[in-house]
Short mmCIF file of C-alpha atoms in Angstrom, two decimals:
data_model
loop_
_atom_site.label_atom_id
_atom_site.label_comp_id
_atom_site.label_asym_id
_atom_site.label_seq_id
_atom_site.Cartn_x
_atom_site.Cartn_y
_atom_site.Cartn_z
CA UNK A 1 17.61 13.45 17.68
CA UNK A 2 15.88 10.12 18.17
CA UNK A 3 18.14 7.23 19.19
CA UNK A 4 17.13 3.68 18.40
CA UNK A 5 20.33 1.78 19.17
CA UNK A 6 23.22 2.27 21.60
CA UNK A 7 26.46 0.31 21.30
CA UNK A 8 29.31 0.75 23.79
CA UNK A 9 32.57 -1.17 23.47
CA UNK A 10 30.95 -3.58 20.98
CA UNK A 11 28.19 -4.32 23.43
CA UNK A 12 24.63 -3.40 22.52
CA UNK A 13 23.17 -1.60 25.49
CA UNK A 14 19.86 -0.72 23.90
CA UNK A 15 18.25 -1.65 20.56
CA UNK A 16 14.66 -0.92 19.58
CA UNK A 17 15.19 -1.06 15.81
CA UNK A 18 13.17 -4.25 15.45
CA UNK A 19 10.34 -3.17 17.72
CA UNK A 20 6.97 -3.12 15.96
CA UNK A 21 4.91 -0.85 18.17
CA UNK A 22 3.28 2.11 16.41
CA UNK A 23 0.90 4.83 17.48
CA UNK A 24 -1.91 2.94 15.80
CA UNK A 25 -1.25 -0.28 17.72
CA UNK A 26 -0.56 1.31 21.11
CA UNK A 27 -3.47 2.00 23.44
CA UNK A 28 -4.59 5.62 23.44
CA UNK A 29 -2.60 7.79 25.84
CA UNK A 30 0.17 5.26 26.49
CA UNK A 31 3.69 6.09 25.37
CA UNK A 32 6.48 3.98 23.95
CA UNK A 33 9.58 4.20 21.80
CA UNK A 34 9.15 3.29 18.14
CA UNK A 35 11.76 1.44 16.08
CA UNK A 36 12.97 4.81 14.79
CA UNK A 37 13.81 5.82 18.38
CA UNK A 38 11.10 8.45 18.46
CA UNK A 39 8.72 8.64 21.40
CA UNK A 40 5.16 7.88 20.31
CA UNK A 41 1.78 8.24 21.99
CA UNK A 42 -0.81 5.59 21.32
CA UNK A 43 -4.01 6.29 19.45
CA UNK A 44 -5.64 2.86 19.58
CA UNK A 45 -9.06 2.92 21.20
CA UNK A 46 -9.94 -0.46 22.74
CA UNK A 47 -13.12 -2.00 21.44
CA UNK A 48 -12.89 -0.35 18.09
CA UNK A 49 -13.80 3.23 18.97
CA UNK A 50 -16.18 3.41 16.07
CA UNK A 51 -13.86 1.88 13.52
CA UNK A 52 -15.09 -1.07 11.54
CA UNK A 53 -13.90 -3.55 8.96
CA UNK A 54 -15.38 -1.30 6.31
CA UNK A 55 -13.86 2.08 7.10
CA UNK A 56 -12.53 4.30 4.35
CA UNK A 57 -8.77 4.84 4.22
CA UNK A 58 -6.63 6.76 1.77
CA UNK A 59 -2.89 6.17 1.68
CA UNK A 60 -0.24 8.04 -0.28
CA UNK A 61 2.34 5.47 -1.29
CA UNK A 62 5.49 5.50 -3.35
CA UNK A 63 6.15 2.15 -4.93
CA UNK A 64 9.87 1.52 -5.06
CA UNK A 65 9.82 -1.19 -7.72
CA UNK A 66 7.49 -2.68 -10.26
CA UNK A 67 5.10 -4.92 -8.39
CA UNK A 68 1.65 -6.46 -8.46
CA UNK A 69 -1.66 -5.20 -7.14
CA UNK A 70 -1.98 -8.29 -4.97
CA UNK A 71 1.38 -7.54 -3.37
CA UNK A 72 0.38 -3.93 -2.70
CA UNK A 73 -2.87 -4.95 -1.02
CA UNK A 74 -1.03 -7.62 0.94
CA UNK A 75 1.28 -4.99 2.37
CA UNK A 76 -1.42 -2.63 3.59
CA UNK A 77 -4.82 -4.28 3.81
CA UNK A 78 -6.41 -7.21 5.60
CA UNK A 79 -7.62 -8.79 2.38
CA UNK A 80 -9.94 -11.14 4.24
CA UNK A 81 -11.94 -8.01 5.12
CA UNK A 82 -11.36 -6.03 1.96
CA UNK A 83 -14.52 -4.59 0.49
CA UNK A 84 -13.24 -2.24 -2.15
CA UNK A 85 -10.13 -0.55 -3.33
CA UNK A 86 -9.00 1.91 -5.91
CA UNK A 87 -5.51 2.95 -6.87
CA UNK A 88 -4.38 5.63 -9.25
CA UNK A 89 -1.20 7.56 -9.99
CA UNK A 90 -0.69 10.94 -8.31
CA UNK A 91 2.05 12.30 -10.50
CA UNK A 92 1.52 13.41 -14.02
CA UNK A 93 4.52 11.65 -15.51
CA UNK A 94 3.21 8.29 -14.42
CA UNK A 95 1.27 7.57 -17.56
CA UNK A 96 0.54 3.92 -16.94
CA UNK A 97 -3.10 3.07 -16.68
CA UNK A 98 -3.05 0.57 -13.86
CA UNK A 99 -6.11 0.69 -11.76
CA UNK A 100 -8.91 -1.45 -10.57
CA UNK A 101 -11.68 -0.67 -8.20
CA UNK A 102 -14.67 -2.42 -6.79
CA UNK A 103 -17.38 -0.22 -5.41
CA UNK A 104 -19.55 -1.08 -2.45
CA UNK A 105 -22.90 0.68 -2.51
CA UNK A 106 -23.93 3.24 -5.02
CA UNK A 107 -21.21 5.81 -4.41
CA UNK A 108 -18.28 3.99 -2.89
CA UNK A 109 -15.72 6.05 -4.72
CA UNK A 110 -16.55 9.37 -6.29
CA UNK A 111 -15.30 9.95 -9.78
CA UNK A 112 -11.74 11.20 -9.88
CA UNK A 113 -9.36 12.26 -12.59
CA UNK A 114 -5.84 11.12 -11.83
CA UNK A 115 -2.71 13.10 -12.47
CA UNK A 116 -2.16 11.25 -15.72
CA UNK A 117 -5.51 12.52 -17.03
CA UNK A 118 -7.36 9.23 -16.74
CA UNK A 119 -10.77 9.30 -15.07
CA UNK A 120 -11.82 6.55 -12.66
CA UNK A 121 -14.03 4.66 -12.38
CA UNK A 122 -14.79 4.02 -15.99
CA UNK A 123 -17.41 1.31 -16.15
CA UNK A 124 -19.43 -0.70 -13.71
CA UNK A 125 -21.86 -3.56 -13.43
CA UNK A 126 -24.54 -3.44 -10.78
CA UNK A 127 -25.58 -6.28 -8.51
CA UNK A 128 -28.32 -6.44 -5.91
CA UNK A 129 -27.67 -9.04 -3.22
CA UNK A 130 -29.11 -9.37 0.26
CA UNK A 131 -30.77 -5.96 0.19
CA UNK A 132 -27.54 -4.33 -0.86
CA UNK A 133 -26.69 -2.80 -4.17
CA UNK A 134 -23.19 -3.47 -5.40
CA UNK A 135 -21.60 -1.58 -8.22
CA UNK A 136 -18.61 -3.41 -9.58
CA UNK A 137 -16.40 -0.87 -11.24
CA UNK A 138 -13.85 -2.04 -13.69
CA UNK A 139 -11.27 0.25 -15.08
CA UNK A 140 -7.79 -1.07 -15.17
CA UNK A 141 -4.90 -2.09 -17.27
CA UNK A 142 -2.26 -4.59 -16.37
CA UNK A 143 -2.11 -5.15 -12.62
CA UNK A 144 0.72 -7.62 -12.90
CA UNK A 145 3.62 -5.25 -13.35
CA UNK A 146 2.59 -2.00 -11.72
CA UNK A 147 5.47 0.43 -12.19
CA UNK A 148 7.27 2.32 -9.47
CA UNK A 149 5.93 5.76 -8.66
CA UNK A 150 3.52 7.69 -6.50
CA UNK A 151 -0.03 6.46 -6.05
CA UNK A 152 -3.12 7.07 -4.00
CA UNK A 153 -4.52 3.85 -2.59
CA UNK A 154 -8.10 4.10 -1.36
CA UNK A 155 -9.64 1.28 0.60
CA UNK A 156 -12.95 0.43 2.17
CA UNK A 157 -11.74 -2.21 4.57
CA UNK A 158 -9.34 -2.86 7.41
CA UNK A 159 -5.71 -1.87 7.28
CA UNK A 160 -3.00 -4.14 8.62
CA UNK B 1 2.73 13.27 9.51
CA UNK B 2 4.36 9.90 10.07
CA UNK B 3 6.44 8.22 7.37
CA UNK B 4 6.65 4.47 6.95
CA UNK B 5 8.50 1.94 4.87
CA UNK B 6 7.31 -1.55 3.99
CA UNK B 7 9.81 -4.27 3.20
CA UNK B 8 9.66 -7.26 0.90
CA UNK B 9 12.41 -9.50 2.19
CA UNK B 10 15.72 -7.65 1.86
CA UNK B 11 14.22 -4.99 -0.39
CA UNK B 12 12.16 -1.87 0.21
CA UNK B 13 8.68 -2.39 -1.17
CA UNK B 14 7.22 1.08 -0.70
CA UNK B 15 7.15 4.15 1.48
CA UNK B 16 3.92 5.72 2.63
CA UNK B 17 2.45 8.42 4.80
CA UNK B 18 0.43 7.83 7.97
CA UNK B 19 -0.14 4.13 7.25
CA UNK B 20 2.50 1.44 6.91
CA UNK B 21 4.59 -1.03 8.82
CA UNK B 22 7.94 0.43 9.89
CA UNK B 23 8.05 4.07 10.97
CA UNK B 24 10.96 6.04 9.55
CA UNK B 25 12.07 9.63 9.82
CA UNK B 26 11.63 12.22 7.09
CA UNK B 27 15.29 12.05 6.10
CA UNK B 28 15.11 8.33 5.34
CA UNK B 29 11.76 8.78 3.57
CA UNK B 30 13.20 11.49 1.36
CA UNK B 31 16.31 9.43 0.62
CA UNK B 32 14.15 6.53 -0.59
CA UNK B 33 11.88 8.76 -2.69
CA UNK B 34 14.98 10.36 -4.16
CA UNK B 35 16.41 6.94 -4.99
CA UNK B 36 13.15 5.99 -6.73
CA UNK B 37 13.30 9.15 -8.81
CA UNK B 38 16.78 8.24 -10.03
CA UNK B 39 16.22 4.52 -10.49
CA UNK B 40 17.95 3.03 -13.53
CA UNK B 41 15.79 1.77 -16.36
CA UNK B 42 15.45 -2.00 -16.32
CA UNK B 43 15.44 -4.04 -19.53
CA UNK B 44 12.22 -5.72 -20.56
CA UNK B 45 11.24 -8.52 -18.20
CA UNK B 46 13.32 -7.16 -15.35
CA UNK B 47 12.99 -4.60 -12.59
CA UNK B 48 15.34 -2.94 -10.21
CA UNK B 49 14.77 -3.53 -6.50
CA UNK B 50 16.12 -1.26 -3.79
CA UNK B 51 18.11 -3.06 -1.13
CA UNK B 52 17.07 -1.97 2.36
CA UNK B 53 20.56 -2.40 3.77
CA UNK B 54 22.43 0.07 1.58
CA UNK B 55 19.82 1.69 -0.73
CA UNK B 56 21.54 0.25 -3.78
CA UNK B 57 19.60 -1.00 -6.81
CA UNK B 58 19.67 -4.67 -7.76
CA UNK B 59 18.42 -6.02 -11.09
CA UNK B 60 15.94 -8.88 -10.71
CA UNK B 61 13.75 -10.74 -13.16
CA UNK B 62 10.02 -10.07 -13.08
CA UNK B 63 7.61 -12.87 -12.53
CA UNK B 64 6.60 -14.20 -15.92
CA UNK B 65 3.32 -15.53 -14.63
CA UNK B 66 0.62 -12.97 -15.44
CA UNK B 67 -2.01 -12.14 -12.87
CA UNK B 68 -5.34 -13.38 -14.19
CA UNK B 69 -7.97 -10.86 -15.17
CA UNK B 70 -10.96 -10.86 -12.85
CA UNK B 71 -14.33 -11.42 -14.38
CA UNK B 72 -17.45 -9.90 -12.85
CA UNK B 73 -18.31 -13.10 -10.98
CA UNK B 74 -14.92 -13.13 -9.29
CA UNK B 75 -15.30 -9.46 -8.49
CA UNK B 76 -18.66 -10.16 -6.88
CA UNK B 77 -17.04 -12.89 -4.79
CA UNK B 78 -14.61 -10.30 -3.47
CA UNK B 79 -17.48 -8.03 -2.52
CA UNK B 80 -19.17 -10.85 -0.66
CA UNK B 81 -16.08 -11.75 1.30
CA UNK B 82 -14.53 -14.36 -0.91
CA UNK B 83 -10.81 -14.67 -1.51
CA UNK B 84 -9.12 -12.35 -3.95
#
């Protein structure tokens, strides 16, 4: 069992619960103890290791409370580098249509039908700027009060 | 598979898999997901937030200020590196 805090006679002998190190932020091959108390091995490759500000990431998230799209992106993505994102529900009983995606290139996000039966993306407008073609997909409802539930968040960008 | 939780002040914002801020074990992840599944229904204009300290729900008022709809020009600005 992982131990993250040790208290003896009201004195804290060891406490890593507020440590922020993760496998992703620790240099590859190095080991440390995460805030959960579990031993982790780093996976970070100095110099980028081929990653870029525009890599594709897919994250399964469970929103605990109703929240906004801006808040979700702020929790997971470096929005100064964000190129595109798409979010859609992954459980059938989440019937809210709350999605928005911006595509970079001609096939940034393949078409997908979410668990609630809604297909994304729905529409797009194409731009051609600086030798790049941009398809701006728009298919969303109200992003202000996104309900709790399970979602897939896809990002072309840099995670925090 | 690594589980994470993200906080918003004293409340749990979300849990996620393989990407997130604070690593948690599967037991805590499952407890939070279970709490979400049994969340009480909030009246219109309100939401329940899950306190990180004791996993108890707290009724809070939603922001009444709507997020503006993006038009295509604003969307293009995002693509080109502008603020969102």
